[in-house]
Short mmCIF file of C-alpha atoms in Angstrom, two decimals:
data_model
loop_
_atom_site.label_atom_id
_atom_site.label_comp_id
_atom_site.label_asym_id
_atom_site.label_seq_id
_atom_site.Cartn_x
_atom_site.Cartn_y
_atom_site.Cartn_z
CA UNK K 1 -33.71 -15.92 -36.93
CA UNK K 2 -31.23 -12.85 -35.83
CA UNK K 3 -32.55 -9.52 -35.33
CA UNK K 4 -31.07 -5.86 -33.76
CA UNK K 5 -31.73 -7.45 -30.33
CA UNK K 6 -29.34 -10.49 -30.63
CA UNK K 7 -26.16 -8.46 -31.56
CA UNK K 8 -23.59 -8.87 -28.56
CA UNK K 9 -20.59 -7.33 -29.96
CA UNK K 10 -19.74 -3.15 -30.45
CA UNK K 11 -21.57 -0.74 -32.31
CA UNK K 12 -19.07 0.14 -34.80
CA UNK K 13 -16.55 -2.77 -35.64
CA UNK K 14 -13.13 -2.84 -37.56
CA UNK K 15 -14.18 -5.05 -41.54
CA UNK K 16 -11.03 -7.09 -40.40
CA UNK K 17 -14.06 -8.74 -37.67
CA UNK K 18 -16.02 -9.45 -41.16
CA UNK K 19 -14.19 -10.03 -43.92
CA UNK K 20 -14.58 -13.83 -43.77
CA UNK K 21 -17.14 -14.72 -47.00
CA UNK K 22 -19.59 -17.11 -46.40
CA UNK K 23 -22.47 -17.24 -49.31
CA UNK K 24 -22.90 -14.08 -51.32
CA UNK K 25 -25.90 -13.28 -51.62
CA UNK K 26 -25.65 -10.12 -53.84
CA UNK K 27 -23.71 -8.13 -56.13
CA UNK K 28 -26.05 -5.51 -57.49
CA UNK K 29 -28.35 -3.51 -56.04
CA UNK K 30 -28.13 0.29 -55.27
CA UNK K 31 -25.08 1.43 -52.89
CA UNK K 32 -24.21 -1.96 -51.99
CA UNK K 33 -21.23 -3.56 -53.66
CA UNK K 34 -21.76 -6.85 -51.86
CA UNK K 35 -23.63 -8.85 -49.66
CA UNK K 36 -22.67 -12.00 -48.61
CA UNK K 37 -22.96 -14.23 -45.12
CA UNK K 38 -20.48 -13.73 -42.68
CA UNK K 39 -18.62 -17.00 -41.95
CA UNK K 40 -18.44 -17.79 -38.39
CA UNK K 41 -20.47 -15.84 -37.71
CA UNK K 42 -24.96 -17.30 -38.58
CA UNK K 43 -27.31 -14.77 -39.37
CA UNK K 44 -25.68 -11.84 -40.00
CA UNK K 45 -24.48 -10.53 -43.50
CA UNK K 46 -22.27 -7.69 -44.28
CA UNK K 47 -23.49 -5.45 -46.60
CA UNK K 48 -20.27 -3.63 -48.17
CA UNK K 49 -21.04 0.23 -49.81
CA UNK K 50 -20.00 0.67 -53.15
CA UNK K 51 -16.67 3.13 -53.48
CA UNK K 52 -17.34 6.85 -53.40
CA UNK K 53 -20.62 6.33 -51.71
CA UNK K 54 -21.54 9.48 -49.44
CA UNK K 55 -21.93 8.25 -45.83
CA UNK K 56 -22.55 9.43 -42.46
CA UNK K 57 -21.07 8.31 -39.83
CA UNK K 58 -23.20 10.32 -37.60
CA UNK K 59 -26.50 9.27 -39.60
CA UNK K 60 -25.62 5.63 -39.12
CA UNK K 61 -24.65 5.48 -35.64
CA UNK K 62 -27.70 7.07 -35.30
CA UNK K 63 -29.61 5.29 -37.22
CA UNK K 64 -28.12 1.58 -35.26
CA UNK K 65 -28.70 2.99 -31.47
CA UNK K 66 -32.16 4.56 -32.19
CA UNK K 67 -34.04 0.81 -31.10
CA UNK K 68 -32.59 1.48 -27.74
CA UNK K 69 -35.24 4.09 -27.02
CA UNK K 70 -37.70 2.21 -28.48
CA UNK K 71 -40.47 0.24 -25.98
CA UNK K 72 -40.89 -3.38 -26.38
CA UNK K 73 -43.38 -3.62 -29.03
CA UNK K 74 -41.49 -1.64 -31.46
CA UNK K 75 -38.53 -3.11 -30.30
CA UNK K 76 -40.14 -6.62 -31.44
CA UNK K 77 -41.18 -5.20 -34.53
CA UNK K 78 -37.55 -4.17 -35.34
CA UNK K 79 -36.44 -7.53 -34.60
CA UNK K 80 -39.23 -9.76 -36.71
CA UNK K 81 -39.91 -7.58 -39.54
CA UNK K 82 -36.79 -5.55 -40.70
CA UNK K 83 -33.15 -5.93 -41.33
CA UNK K 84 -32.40 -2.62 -39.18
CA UNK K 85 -28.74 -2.32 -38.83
CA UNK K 86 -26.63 -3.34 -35.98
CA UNK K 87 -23.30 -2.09 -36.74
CA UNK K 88 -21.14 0.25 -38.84
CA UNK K 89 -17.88 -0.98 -40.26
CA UNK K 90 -14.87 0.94 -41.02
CA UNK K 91 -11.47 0.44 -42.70
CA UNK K 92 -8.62 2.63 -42.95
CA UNK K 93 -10.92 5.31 -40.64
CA UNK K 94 -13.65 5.65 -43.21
CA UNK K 95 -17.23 4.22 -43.00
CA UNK K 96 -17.06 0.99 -45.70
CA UNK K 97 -20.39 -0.77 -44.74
CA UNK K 98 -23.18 -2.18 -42.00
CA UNK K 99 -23.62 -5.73 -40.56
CA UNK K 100 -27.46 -6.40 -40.74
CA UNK K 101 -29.45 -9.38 -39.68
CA UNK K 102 -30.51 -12.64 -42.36
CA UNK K 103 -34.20 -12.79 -42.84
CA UNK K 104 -35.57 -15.56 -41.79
CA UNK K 105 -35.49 -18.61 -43.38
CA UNK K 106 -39.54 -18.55 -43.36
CA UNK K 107 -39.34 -16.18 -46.04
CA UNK K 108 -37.60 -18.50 -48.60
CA UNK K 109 -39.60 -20.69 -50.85
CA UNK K 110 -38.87 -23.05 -53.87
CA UNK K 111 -40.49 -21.73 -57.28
CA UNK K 112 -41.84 -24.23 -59.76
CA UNK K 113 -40.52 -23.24 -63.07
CA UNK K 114 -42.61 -23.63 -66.01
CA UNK K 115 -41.31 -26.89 -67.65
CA UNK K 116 -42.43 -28.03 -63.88
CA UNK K 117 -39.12 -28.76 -62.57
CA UNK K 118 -38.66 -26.65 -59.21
CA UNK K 119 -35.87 -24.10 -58.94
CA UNK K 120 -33.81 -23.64 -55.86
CA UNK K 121 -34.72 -21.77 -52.94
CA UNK K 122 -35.08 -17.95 -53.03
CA UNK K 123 -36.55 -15.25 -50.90
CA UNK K 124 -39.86 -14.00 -51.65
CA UNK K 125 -41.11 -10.28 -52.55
CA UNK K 126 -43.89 -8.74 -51.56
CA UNK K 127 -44.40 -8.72 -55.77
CA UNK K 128 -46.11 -12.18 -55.92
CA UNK K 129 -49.25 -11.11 -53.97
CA UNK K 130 -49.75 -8.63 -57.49
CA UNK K 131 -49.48 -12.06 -59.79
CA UNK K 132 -52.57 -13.10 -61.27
CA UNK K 133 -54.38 -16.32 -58.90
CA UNK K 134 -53.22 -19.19 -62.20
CA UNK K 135 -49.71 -17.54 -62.54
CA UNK K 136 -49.20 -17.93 -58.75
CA UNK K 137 -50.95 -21.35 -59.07
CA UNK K 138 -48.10 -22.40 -62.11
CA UNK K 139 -45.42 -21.06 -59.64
CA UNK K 140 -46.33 -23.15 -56.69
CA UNK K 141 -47.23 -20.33 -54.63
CA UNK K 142 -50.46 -20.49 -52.77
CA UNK K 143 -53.06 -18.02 -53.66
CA UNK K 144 -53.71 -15.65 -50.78
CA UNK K 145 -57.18 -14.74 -49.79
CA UNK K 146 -58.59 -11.24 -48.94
CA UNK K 147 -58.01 -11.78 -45.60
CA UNK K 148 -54.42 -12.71 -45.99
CA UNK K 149 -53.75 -9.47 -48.25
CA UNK K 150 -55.40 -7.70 -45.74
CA UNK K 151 -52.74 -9.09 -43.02
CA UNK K 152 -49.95 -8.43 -45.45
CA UNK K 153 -51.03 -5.17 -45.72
CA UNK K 154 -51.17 -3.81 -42.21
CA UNK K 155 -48.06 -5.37 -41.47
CA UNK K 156 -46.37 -3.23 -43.99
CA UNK K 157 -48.24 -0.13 -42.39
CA UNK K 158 -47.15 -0.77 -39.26
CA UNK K 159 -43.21 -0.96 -39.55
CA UNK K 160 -43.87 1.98 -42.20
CA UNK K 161 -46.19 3.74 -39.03
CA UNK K 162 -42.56 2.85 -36.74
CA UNK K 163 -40.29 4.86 -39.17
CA UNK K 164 -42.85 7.52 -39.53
CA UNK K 165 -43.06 8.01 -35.59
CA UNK K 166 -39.17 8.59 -34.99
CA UNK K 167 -39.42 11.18 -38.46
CA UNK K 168 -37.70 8.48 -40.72
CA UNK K 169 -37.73 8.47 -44.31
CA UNK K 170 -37.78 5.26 -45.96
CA UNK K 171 -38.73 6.65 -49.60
CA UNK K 172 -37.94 3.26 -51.41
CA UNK K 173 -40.94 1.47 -50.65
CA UNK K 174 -41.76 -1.36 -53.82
CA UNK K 175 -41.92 -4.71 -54.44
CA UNK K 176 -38.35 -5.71 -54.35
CA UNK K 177 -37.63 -4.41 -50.68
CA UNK K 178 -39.66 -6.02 -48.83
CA UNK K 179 -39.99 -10.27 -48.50
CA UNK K 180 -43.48 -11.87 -47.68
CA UNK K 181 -43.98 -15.08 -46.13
CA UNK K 182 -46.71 -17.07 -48.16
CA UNK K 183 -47.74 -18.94 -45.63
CA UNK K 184 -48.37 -17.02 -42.71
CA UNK K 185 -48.41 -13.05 -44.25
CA UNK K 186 -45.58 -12.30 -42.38
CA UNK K 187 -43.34 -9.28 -44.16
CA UNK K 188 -39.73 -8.37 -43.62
CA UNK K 189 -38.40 -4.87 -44.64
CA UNK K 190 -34.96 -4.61 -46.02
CA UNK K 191 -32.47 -1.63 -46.59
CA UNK K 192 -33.32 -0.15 -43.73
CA UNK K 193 -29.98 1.06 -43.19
CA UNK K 194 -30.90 3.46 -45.92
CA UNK K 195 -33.22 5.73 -43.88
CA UNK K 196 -32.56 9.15 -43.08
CA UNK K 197 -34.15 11.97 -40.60
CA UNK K 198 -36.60 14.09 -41.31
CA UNK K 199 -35.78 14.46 -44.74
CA UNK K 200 -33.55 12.40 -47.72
CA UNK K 201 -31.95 13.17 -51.27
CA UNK K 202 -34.29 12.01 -53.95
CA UNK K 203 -34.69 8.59 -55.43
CA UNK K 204 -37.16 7.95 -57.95
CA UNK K 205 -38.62 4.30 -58.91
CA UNK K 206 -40.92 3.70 -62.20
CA UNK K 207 -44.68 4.13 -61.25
CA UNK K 208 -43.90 4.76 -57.83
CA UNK K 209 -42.57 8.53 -57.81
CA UNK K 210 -44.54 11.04 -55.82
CA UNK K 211 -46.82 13.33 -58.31
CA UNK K 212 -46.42 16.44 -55.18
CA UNK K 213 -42.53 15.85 -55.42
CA UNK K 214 -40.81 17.05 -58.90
CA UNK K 215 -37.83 15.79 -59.71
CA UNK K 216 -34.44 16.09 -58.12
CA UNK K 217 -36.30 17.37 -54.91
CA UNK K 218 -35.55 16.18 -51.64
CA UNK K 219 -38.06 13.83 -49.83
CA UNK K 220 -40.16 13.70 -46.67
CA UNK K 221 -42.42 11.03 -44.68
CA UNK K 222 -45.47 12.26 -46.98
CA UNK K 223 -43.77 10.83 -49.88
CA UNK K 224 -43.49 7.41 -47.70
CA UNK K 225 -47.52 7.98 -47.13
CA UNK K 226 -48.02 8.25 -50.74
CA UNK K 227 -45.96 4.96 -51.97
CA UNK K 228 -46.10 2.89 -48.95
CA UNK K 229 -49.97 3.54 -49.68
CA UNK K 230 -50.09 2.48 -53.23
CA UNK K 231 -47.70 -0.52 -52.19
CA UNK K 232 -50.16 -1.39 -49.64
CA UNK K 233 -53.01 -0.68 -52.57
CA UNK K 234 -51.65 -2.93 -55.03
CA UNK K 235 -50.99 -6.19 -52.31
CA UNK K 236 -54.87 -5.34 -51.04
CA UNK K 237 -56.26 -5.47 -54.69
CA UNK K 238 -53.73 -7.86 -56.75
CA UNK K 239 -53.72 -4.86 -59.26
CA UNK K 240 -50.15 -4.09 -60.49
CA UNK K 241 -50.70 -1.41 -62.82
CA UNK K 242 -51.30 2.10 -60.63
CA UNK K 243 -54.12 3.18 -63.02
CA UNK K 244 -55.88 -0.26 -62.54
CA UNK K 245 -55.39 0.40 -58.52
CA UNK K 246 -58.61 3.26 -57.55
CA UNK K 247 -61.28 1.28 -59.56
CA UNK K 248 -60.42 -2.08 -57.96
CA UNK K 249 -60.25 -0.16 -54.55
CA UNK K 250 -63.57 1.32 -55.14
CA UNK K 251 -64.92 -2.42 -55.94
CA UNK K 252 -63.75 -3.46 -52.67
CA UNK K 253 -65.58 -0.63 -50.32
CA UNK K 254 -68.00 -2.06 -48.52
CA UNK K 255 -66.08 -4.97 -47.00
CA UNK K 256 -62.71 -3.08 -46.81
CA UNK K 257 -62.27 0.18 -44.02
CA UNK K 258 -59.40 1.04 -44.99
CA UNK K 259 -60.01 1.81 -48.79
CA UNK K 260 -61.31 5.60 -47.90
CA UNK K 261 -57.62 5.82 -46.42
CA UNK K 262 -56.10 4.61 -49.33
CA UNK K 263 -57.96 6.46 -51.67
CA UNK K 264 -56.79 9.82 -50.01
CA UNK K 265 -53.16 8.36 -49.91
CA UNK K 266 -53.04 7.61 -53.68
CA UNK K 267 -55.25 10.50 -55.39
CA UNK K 268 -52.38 12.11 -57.47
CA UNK K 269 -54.69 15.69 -56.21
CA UNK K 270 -54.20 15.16 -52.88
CA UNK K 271 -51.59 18.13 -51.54
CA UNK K 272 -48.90 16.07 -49.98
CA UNK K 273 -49.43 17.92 -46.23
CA UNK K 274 -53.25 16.54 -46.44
CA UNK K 275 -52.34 12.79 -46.76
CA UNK K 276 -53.65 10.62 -43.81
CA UNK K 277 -50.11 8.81 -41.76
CA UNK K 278 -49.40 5.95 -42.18
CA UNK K 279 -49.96 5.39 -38.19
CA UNK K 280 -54.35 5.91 -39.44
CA UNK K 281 -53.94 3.40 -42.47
CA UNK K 282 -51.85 0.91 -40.22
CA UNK K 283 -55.10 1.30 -37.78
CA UNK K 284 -57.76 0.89 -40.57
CA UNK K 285 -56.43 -2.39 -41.53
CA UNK K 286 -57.01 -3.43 -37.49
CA UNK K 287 -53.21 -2.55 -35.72
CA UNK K 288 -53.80 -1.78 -32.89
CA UNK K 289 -54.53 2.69 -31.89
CA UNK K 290 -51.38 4.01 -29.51
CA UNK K 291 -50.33 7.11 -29.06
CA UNK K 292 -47.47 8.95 -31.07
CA UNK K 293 -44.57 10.24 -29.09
CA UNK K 294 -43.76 13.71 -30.36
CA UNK K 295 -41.83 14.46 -33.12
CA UNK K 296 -39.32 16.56 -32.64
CA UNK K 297 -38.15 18.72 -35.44
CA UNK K 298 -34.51 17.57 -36.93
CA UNK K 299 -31.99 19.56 -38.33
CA UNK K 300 -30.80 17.27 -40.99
CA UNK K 301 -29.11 18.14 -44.38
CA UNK K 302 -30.79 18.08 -47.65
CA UNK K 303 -28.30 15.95 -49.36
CA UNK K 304 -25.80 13.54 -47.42
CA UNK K 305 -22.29 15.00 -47.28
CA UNK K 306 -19.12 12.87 -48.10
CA UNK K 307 -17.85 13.26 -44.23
CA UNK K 308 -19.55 14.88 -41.18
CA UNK K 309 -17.16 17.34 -41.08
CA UNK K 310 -18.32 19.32 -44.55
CA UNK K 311 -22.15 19.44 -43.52
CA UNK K 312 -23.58 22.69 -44.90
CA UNK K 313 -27.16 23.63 -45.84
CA UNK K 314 -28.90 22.61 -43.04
CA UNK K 315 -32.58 22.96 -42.64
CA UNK K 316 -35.29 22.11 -40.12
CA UNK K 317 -38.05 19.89 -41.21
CA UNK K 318 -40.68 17.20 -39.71
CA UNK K 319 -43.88 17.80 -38.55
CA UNK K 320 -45.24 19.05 -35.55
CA UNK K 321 -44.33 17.86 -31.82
CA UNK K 322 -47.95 16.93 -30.98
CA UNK K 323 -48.66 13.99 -29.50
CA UNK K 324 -51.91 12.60 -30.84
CA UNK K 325 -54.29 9.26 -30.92
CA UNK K 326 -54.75 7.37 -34.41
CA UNK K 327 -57.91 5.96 -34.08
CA UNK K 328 -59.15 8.30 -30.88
CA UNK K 329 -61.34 10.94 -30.80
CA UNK K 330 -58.73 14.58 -30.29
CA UNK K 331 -57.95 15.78 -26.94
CA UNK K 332 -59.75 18.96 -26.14
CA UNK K 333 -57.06 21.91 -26.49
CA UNK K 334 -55.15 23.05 -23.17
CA UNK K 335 -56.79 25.82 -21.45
CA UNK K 336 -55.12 29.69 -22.25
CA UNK K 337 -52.70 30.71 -20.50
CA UNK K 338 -54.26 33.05 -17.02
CA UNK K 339 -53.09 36.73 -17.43
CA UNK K 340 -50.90 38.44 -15.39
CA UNK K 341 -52.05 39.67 -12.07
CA UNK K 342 -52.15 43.01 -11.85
CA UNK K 343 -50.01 45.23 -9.88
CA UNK K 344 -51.02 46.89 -6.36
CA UNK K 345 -51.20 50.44 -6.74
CA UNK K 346 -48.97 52.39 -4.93
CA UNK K 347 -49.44 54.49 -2.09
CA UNK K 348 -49.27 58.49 -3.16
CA UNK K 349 -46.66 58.98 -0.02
CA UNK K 350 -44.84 56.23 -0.79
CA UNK K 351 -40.99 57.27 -1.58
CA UNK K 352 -40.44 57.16 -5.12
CA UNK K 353 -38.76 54.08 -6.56
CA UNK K 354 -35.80 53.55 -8.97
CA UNK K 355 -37.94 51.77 -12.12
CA UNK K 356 -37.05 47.90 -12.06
CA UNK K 357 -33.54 46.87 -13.07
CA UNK K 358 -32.35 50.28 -12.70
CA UNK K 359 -30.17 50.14 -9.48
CA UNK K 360 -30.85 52.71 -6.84
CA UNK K 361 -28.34 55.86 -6.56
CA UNK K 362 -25.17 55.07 -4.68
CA UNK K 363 -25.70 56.15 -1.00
CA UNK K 364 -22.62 58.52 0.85
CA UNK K 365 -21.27 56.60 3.91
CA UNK K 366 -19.92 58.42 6.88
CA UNK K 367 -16.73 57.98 4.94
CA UNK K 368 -17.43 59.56 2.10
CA UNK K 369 -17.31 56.41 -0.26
CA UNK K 370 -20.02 55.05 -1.73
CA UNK K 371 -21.38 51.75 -0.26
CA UNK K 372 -21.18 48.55 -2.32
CA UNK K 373 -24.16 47.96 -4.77
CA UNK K 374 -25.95 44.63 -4.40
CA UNK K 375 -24.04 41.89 -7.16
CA UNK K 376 -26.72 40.89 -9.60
CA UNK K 377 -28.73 37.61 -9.24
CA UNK K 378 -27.21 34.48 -10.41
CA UNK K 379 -28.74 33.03 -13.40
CA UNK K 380 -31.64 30.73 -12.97
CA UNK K 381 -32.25 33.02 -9.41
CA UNK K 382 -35.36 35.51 -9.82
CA UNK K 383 -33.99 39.14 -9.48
CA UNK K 384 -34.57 40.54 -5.47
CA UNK K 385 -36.68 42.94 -5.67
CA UNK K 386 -36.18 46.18 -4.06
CA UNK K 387 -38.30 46.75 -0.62
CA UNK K 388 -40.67 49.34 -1.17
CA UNK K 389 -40.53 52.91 1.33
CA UNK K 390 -41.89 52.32 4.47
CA UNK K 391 -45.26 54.74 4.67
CA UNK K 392 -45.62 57.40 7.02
CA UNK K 393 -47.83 56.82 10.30
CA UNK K 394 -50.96 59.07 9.92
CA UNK K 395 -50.84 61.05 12.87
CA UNK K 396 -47.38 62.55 12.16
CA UNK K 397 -48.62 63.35 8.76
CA UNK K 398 -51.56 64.89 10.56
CA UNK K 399 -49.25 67.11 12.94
CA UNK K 400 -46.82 67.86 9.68
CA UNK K 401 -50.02 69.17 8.06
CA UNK K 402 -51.36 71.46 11.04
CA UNK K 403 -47.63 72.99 11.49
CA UNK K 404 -47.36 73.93 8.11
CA UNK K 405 -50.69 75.89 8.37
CA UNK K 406 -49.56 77.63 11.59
CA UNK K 407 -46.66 78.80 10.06
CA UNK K 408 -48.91 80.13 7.05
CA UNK K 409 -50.62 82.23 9.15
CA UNK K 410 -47.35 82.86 11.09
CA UNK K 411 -46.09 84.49 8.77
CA UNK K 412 -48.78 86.29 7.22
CA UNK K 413 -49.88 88.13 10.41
CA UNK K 414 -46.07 89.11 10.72
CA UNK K 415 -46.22 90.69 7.00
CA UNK K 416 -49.87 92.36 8.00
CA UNK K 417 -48.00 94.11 11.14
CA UNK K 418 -44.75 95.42 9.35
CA UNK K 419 -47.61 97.07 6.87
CA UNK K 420 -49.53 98.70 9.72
CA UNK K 421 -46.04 100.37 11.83
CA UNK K 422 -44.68 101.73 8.49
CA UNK K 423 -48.05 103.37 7.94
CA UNK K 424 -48.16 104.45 11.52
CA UNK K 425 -44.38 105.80 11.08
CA UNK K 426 -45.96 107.69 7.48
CA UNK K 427 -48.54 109.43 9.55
#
């Protein structure tokens, strides 16, 4: 198979490079116009956007380098399990469509129709783990066990657990867009090139809209919690219809730990913010606990604009950049912050200082011009602070002290004696 790893040629390619048609492999389907098999070129399709279609350019490019900061096991989870784009193709300077990988050809399976003649070949959804054990039976299918629903399962958690850690919205989680290998569990996510950050325009699906989300609204990774969940529900319990989905949960309790999970995903009550991740349902069904990288908050617009150039209406959404460990007990909170040290006091006969930042008075040189102030610190260089007065030695403050009291009685005598001679001068 081809994945994001295997591409060897640029990022964003001219559709001259692709517009060879090998096998189309279809026509309807959303934003794409076509998809067919590029000839010359195995294991790769081009999937060509319908016209009018509001791209990004800068959501897309994006989107394809993001597995380069990935580490290797998400990087092998990109490759096995999605068709994550590789490149963005342009024509006539205007985004036109992605090349994404082929699935696998593990993933295709002959159907037995019901006159008992088999059809040909064709990929199969996630869909046929909710058909009834004798319907899969008429179909050729095998019939999975618990255990294989249960492996279907977390493998759709954890590529949903991978968007959710880089703040990637998915939103179109069903049956049709996602292919399931019968014989081993193994799933493979498509339309990935669909995602957007931190938050997406709207897109509804029969019995799998978000009851927290009205209509219209733009949508966030808790709306992937609440229908990746219920996907995830459905291929545990076999149960298609969502009001069938709780009861047959509750039935399977004690031998499933992830139903309380699922449960709390699901319950139409629950307020979107208070839905367990994806990342603790991925590790209820037995993925492995790591931790979460933080998520940083993206600026992203609520609805895609035609070109990045008319972007408007920004807003900041995502959750919080905390790292944290699904399936560990919480790391005890940092300790506060120490507080400031207080200041010395100052000595009384100190010489009084200029408050801080307030330069000093300009001192007279012999020249009568002032001296040069100090220039200002550079930035990122703490501001000099200025050197405090150098105190007085004691004993001179001592001797200051004993002249001043001389002179008090200096001159007090002398006023005593010009009292007594102009008495003496009276008499």
């Amino acid at each position: 198979m081809t994945g994001w790893s295997d591409w060897r040629r640029d990022r964003v390619i001219h559709l001259d490079w692709v517009d060879r048609r090998g096998k189309v492999i279809s026509t309807t389907g959303g934003e794409a116009k076509i998809v067919y098999e590029i000839a010359g070129m195995p294991g790769w399709l081009m999937k060509q956007y319908r016209p009018g279609t509001a791209i990004s350019d800068a959501r897309l490019d994006r989107l394809i380098s993001l597995p380069e900061r990935l580490d290797a096991a998400e990087k092998t989870l990109v490759h096995t399990a999605t068709s994550w784009p590789v490149a963005r193709v342009v024509a006539q300077s205007r985004s036109v469509g992605v090349v994404i990988p082929k699935a696998s050809d593990s993933f295709v399976h002959a159907f037995r129709r019901p006159d008992g003649k088999w059809m040909e070949p064709k990929t199969v959804n996630v869909d046929q783990l909710c058909r009834p054990a004798d319907e899969l039976k008429a179909l050729g299918q095998p019939v999975p066990s618990e255990k294989d629903r249960r492996a279907t399962g977390r493998r759709l958690a954890e590529v949903g657990a991978l968007f959710e850690r880089h703040d990637l919205v998915y939103a179109d989680w069903s049956y049709t867009n996602a292919f399931w290998n019968p014989q081993d569990g193994s799933v493979y996510v498509i339309d990935v090139d669909g995602c957007y950050f931190g938050t997406r325009p709207w897109i509804g699906a029969v019995n799998w809209d978000d009851p927290q989300v009205a209509r219209g609204q733009p949508i966030t990774t808790t709306t992937d919690r609440y229908r990746l969940g219920l996907l995830v529900a459905r291929c545990l319990t076999g149960e298609r219809g969502p009001e069938k989905v709780p009861a047959a949960l509750l039935g399977m309790r004690d031998r499933e730990p992830a139903v309380e999970v699922l449960l709390r995903m699901i319950h139409a009550g629950t307020p979107a913010e208070k839905r367990p991740t994806i990342e603790e349902l991925a590790v209820a069904l037995g993925a492995a606990a790591r931790v979460t990288a933080p998520v940083p908050v993206q600026t992203v617009p609520a609805t895609e604009p035609e070109s990045d150039a008319n972007v408007k209406n920004w807003k900041k959404v995502g959750p919080s950049a905390t790292a944290t460990t699904v399936g560990a007990s919480a790391p005890p909170p940092p300790p506060p912050p120490r507080p400031p040290a207080a200041a010395p006091a100052r000595d009384p006969s100190t010489a009084r200082q200029p408050p801080p930042g307030r330069p000093s008075p300009a001192r007279q040189g012999t020249t009568g011009s002032p001296t040069r102030r100090a220039s200002p610190p550079r930035p990122g260089q703490p501001a000099t602070r200025p050197r405090p007065a150098r105190p007085v030695p004691r004993p001179l403050r001592e001797a200051a002290e004993i002249v001043s009291v001389l002179g008090a009685w200096a001159l007090g005598l002398g006023l005593l004696l010009l009292v007594v001679i102009g008495l003496a001068r009276a008499l």
